[in-house]
Coordinates of N, CA and C in Angstrom, one line a residue:
M24 N 0.8 -1.2 0.1 CA 0.0 0.0 0.0 C 0.9 1.2 0.1
A25 N 0.5 2.2 -0.8 CA 1.4 3.4 -1.1 C 1.1 4.3 0.3
K26 N 2.4 5.0 0.6 CA 2.4 5.6 1.9 C 1.6 6.9 1.5
R27 N 0.7 7.2 2.5 CA -0.2 8.6 2.5 C 0.6 9.8 3.1
V28 N 0.8 10.9 2.2 CA 1.5 11.8 2.6 C 0.7 13.1 3.2
T29 N 1.1 13.8 4.2 CA 0.3 14.9 4.5 C 0.8 16.2 4.0
Q30 N 0.2 17.2 4.5 CA 0.5 18.6 4.1 C 2.1 19.0 4.4
K31 N 2.5 18.4 5.5 CA 3.9 18.6 5.8 C 4.9 18.0 4.9
T32 N 4.6 16.9 4.1 CA 5.4 16.4 3.3 C 5.0 16.4 1.8
M33 N 3.9 17.0 1.5 CA 3.3 17.0 0.4 C 3.2 18.6 -0.2
S34 N 3.7 18.9 -1.4 CA 3.5 20.3 -1.7 C 2.3 20.4 -2.1
Y35 N 1.9 21.7 -2.4 CA 0.6 22.1 -3.1 C 0.5 21.5 -4.4
S36 N 1.6 21.7 -5.2 CA 1.6 21.2 -6.5 C 1.5 19.5 -6.6
E37 N 2.3 19.0 -5.8 CA 2.1 17.4 -5.8 C 0.7 17.0 -5.5
A38 N 0.1 17.7 -4.4 CA -1.6 17.3 -4.3 C -2.6 17.5 -5.4
S39 N -2.2 18.9 -5.9 CA -3.1 19.2 -7.0 C -2.8 18.1 -8.3
A40 N -1.6 17.8 -8.6 CA -1.3 17.0 -9.6 C -2.0 15.5 -9.2
E41 N -1.9 15.0 -8.3 CA -2.5 13.7 -7.7 C -4.2 14.0 -7.9
L42 N -4.6 14.9 -7.4 CA -5.8 15.0 -7.6 C -6.5 15.1 -9.1
E43 N -5.8 16.0 -9.8 CA -6.0 16.0 -11.4 C -6.0 14.6 -11.8
G44 N -5.1 13.8 -11.4 CA -4.9 12.3 -11.9 C -6.2 11.5 -11.6
I45 N -6.7 11.7 -10.5 CA -7.8 11.1 -9.9 C -9.0 11.4 -10.7
L46 N -9.2 12.6 -11.0 CA -10.3 13.2 -11.7 C -10.3 12.9 -13.2
A47 N -8.9 12.6 -13.8 CA -8.9 12.2 -15.2 C -9.3 10.8 -15.1
R48 N -8.9 9.9 -14.1 CA -9.1 8.6 -14.1 C -10.7 8.3 -14.1
M49 N -11.5 9.3 -13.2 CA -12.9 9.2 -13.3 C -13.5 9.6 -14.4
R50 N -13.1 10.6 -15.1 CA -13.7 11.2 -16.2 C -13.4 9.9 -17.4
S51 N -12.3 9.3 -17.4 CA -12.1 8.4 -18.5 C -12.8 7.0 -18.2
K52 N -13.5 6.9 -17.0 CA -14.1 5.7 -16.6 C -13.0 4.6 -16.3
E53 N -11.8 5.1 -16.0 CA -10.7 4.1 -15.8 C -10.8 3.2 -14.2
L54 N -11.7 4.2 -13.5 CA -11.9 3.5 -12.0 C -13.0 2.6 -12.0
G55 N -12.9 1.5 -11.4 CA -13.9 0.5 -11.3 C -14.6 0.8 -10.1
I56 N -15.8 0.4 -10.0 CA -16.8 0.5 -8.9 C -16.1 0.2 -7.5
D57 N -15.3 -0.7 -7.5 CA -14.6 -1.2 -6.3 C -13.4 0.0 -5.9
E58 N -13.0 0.7 -6.7 CA -11.9 1.6 -6.5 C -12.4 3.1 -6.3
L59 N -13.7 3.2 -6.7 CA -14.2 4.5 -6.5 C -14.3 5.3 -5.0
S60 N -14.8 4.5 -4.1 CA -14.8 5.0 -2.9 C -13.5 5.3 -2.3
G61 N -12.5 4.5 -2.7 CA -11.0 4.9 -2.0 C -10.5 6.1 -2.9
A62 N -11.1 6.3 -4.1 CA -10.5 7.5 -4.9 C -11.1 8.6 -4.6
V63 N -12.4 8.5 -4.2 CA -13.1 9.7 -3.6 C -12.4 10.2 -2.1
R64 N -12.3 9.1 -1.4 CA -11.8 9.4 0.0 C -10.3 10.2 -0.3
R65 N -9.4 9.7 -1.1 CA -8.3 10.3 -1.5 C -8.2 11.6 -1.9
A66 N -9.4 11.9 -2.7 CA -9.4 13.2 -3.2 C -9.9 14.2 -2.2
Q67 N -10.5 13.7 -1.4 CA -11.0 14.6 -0.1 C -9.7 15.0 0.5
E68 N -8.8 13.9 1.0 CA -7.6 14.2 1.6 C -6.8 15.1 0.9
L69 N -6.9 14.9 -0.4 CA -5.8 15.9 -1.1 C -6.4 17.4 -1.2
I70 N -7.8 17.4 -1.3 CA -8.4 18.7 -1.3 C -8.1 19.5 0.1
A71 N -8.2 18.8 1.0 CA -7.7 19.2 2.4 C -6.4 19.6 2.5
I72 N -5.4 18.9 1.8 CA -4.2 19.4 1.9 C -3.9 20.6 1.0
C73 N -4.5 20.7 -0.1 CA -4.5 22.0 -1.0 C -5.0 23.2 0.0
R74 N -6.2 23.0 0.5 CA -6.9 24.1 1.3 C -5.9 24.7 2.4
A75 N -5.3 23.7 3.1 CA -4.5 24.0 4.3 C -3.2 24.8 3.6
H76 N -2.6 24.4 2.5 CA -1.6 25.2 2.1 C -1.9 26.6 1.6
L77 N -3.4 26.8 1.0 CA -3.8 28.2 0.5 C -4.1 28.8 1.9
Q78 N -4.4 28.3 2.9 CA -4.7 29.0 4.0 C -3.4 29.6 4.7
D79 N -2.4 28.6 4.5 CA -1.0 29.0 5.1 C -0.5 30.3 4.3
V80 N -0.7 30.2 2.8 CA -0.1 31.3 2.1 C -0.9 32.6 2.5
G81 N -2.3 32.3 2.4 CA -3.2 33.7 2.9 C -2.8 34.3 4.3
N82 N -2.6 33.4 5.1 CA -2.0 33.9 6.6 C -0.5 34.7 6.2
E83 N 0.2 34.1 5.6 CA 1.4 34.8 5.3 C 1.3 35.8 4.6
L84 N 0.6 36.0 3.6 CA 0.3 37.3 2.9 C -0.3 38.3 3.7
Q85 N -1.2 37.9 4.6 CA -1.9 38.9 5.5 C -0.7 39.4 6.4
K86 N 0.1 38.6 6.9 CA 1.2 39.1 7.8 C 2.1 40.1 7.1
I87 N 2.5 39.8 5.8 CA 3.4 40.7 5.1 C 2.6 42.1 4.9
T88 N 1.3 42.0 4.5 CA 0.7 43.3 4.2 C 0.3 44.0 5.6
D89 N 0.1 43.4 6.6 CA 0.0 43.8 7.9 C 1.2 44.8 8.4
Q90 N 2.4 44.1 8.0 CA 3.8 44.9 8.4 C 3.9 46.1 7.5
R91 N 3.5 46.1 6.2 CA 3.7 47.2 5.4 C 2.8 48.4 5.7
E92 N 1.8 48.2 6.5 CA 0.9 49.4 7.0 C 1.2 50.1 8.0

């Protein structure tokens, strides 16, 4: 079984690319019904990782703009 990576070890780009791959497999009907629930669960994990990265960047940008004011 592949090691699941978290936000601390997976970049936004990596998570986004993996998510795109899952979506492509869904669109092309490569995923069987048995794989679908696992793929959806993994997609949710990847979305959470992307959101956390975006939140971190937003917080950092807020700090920078607050310092400039």
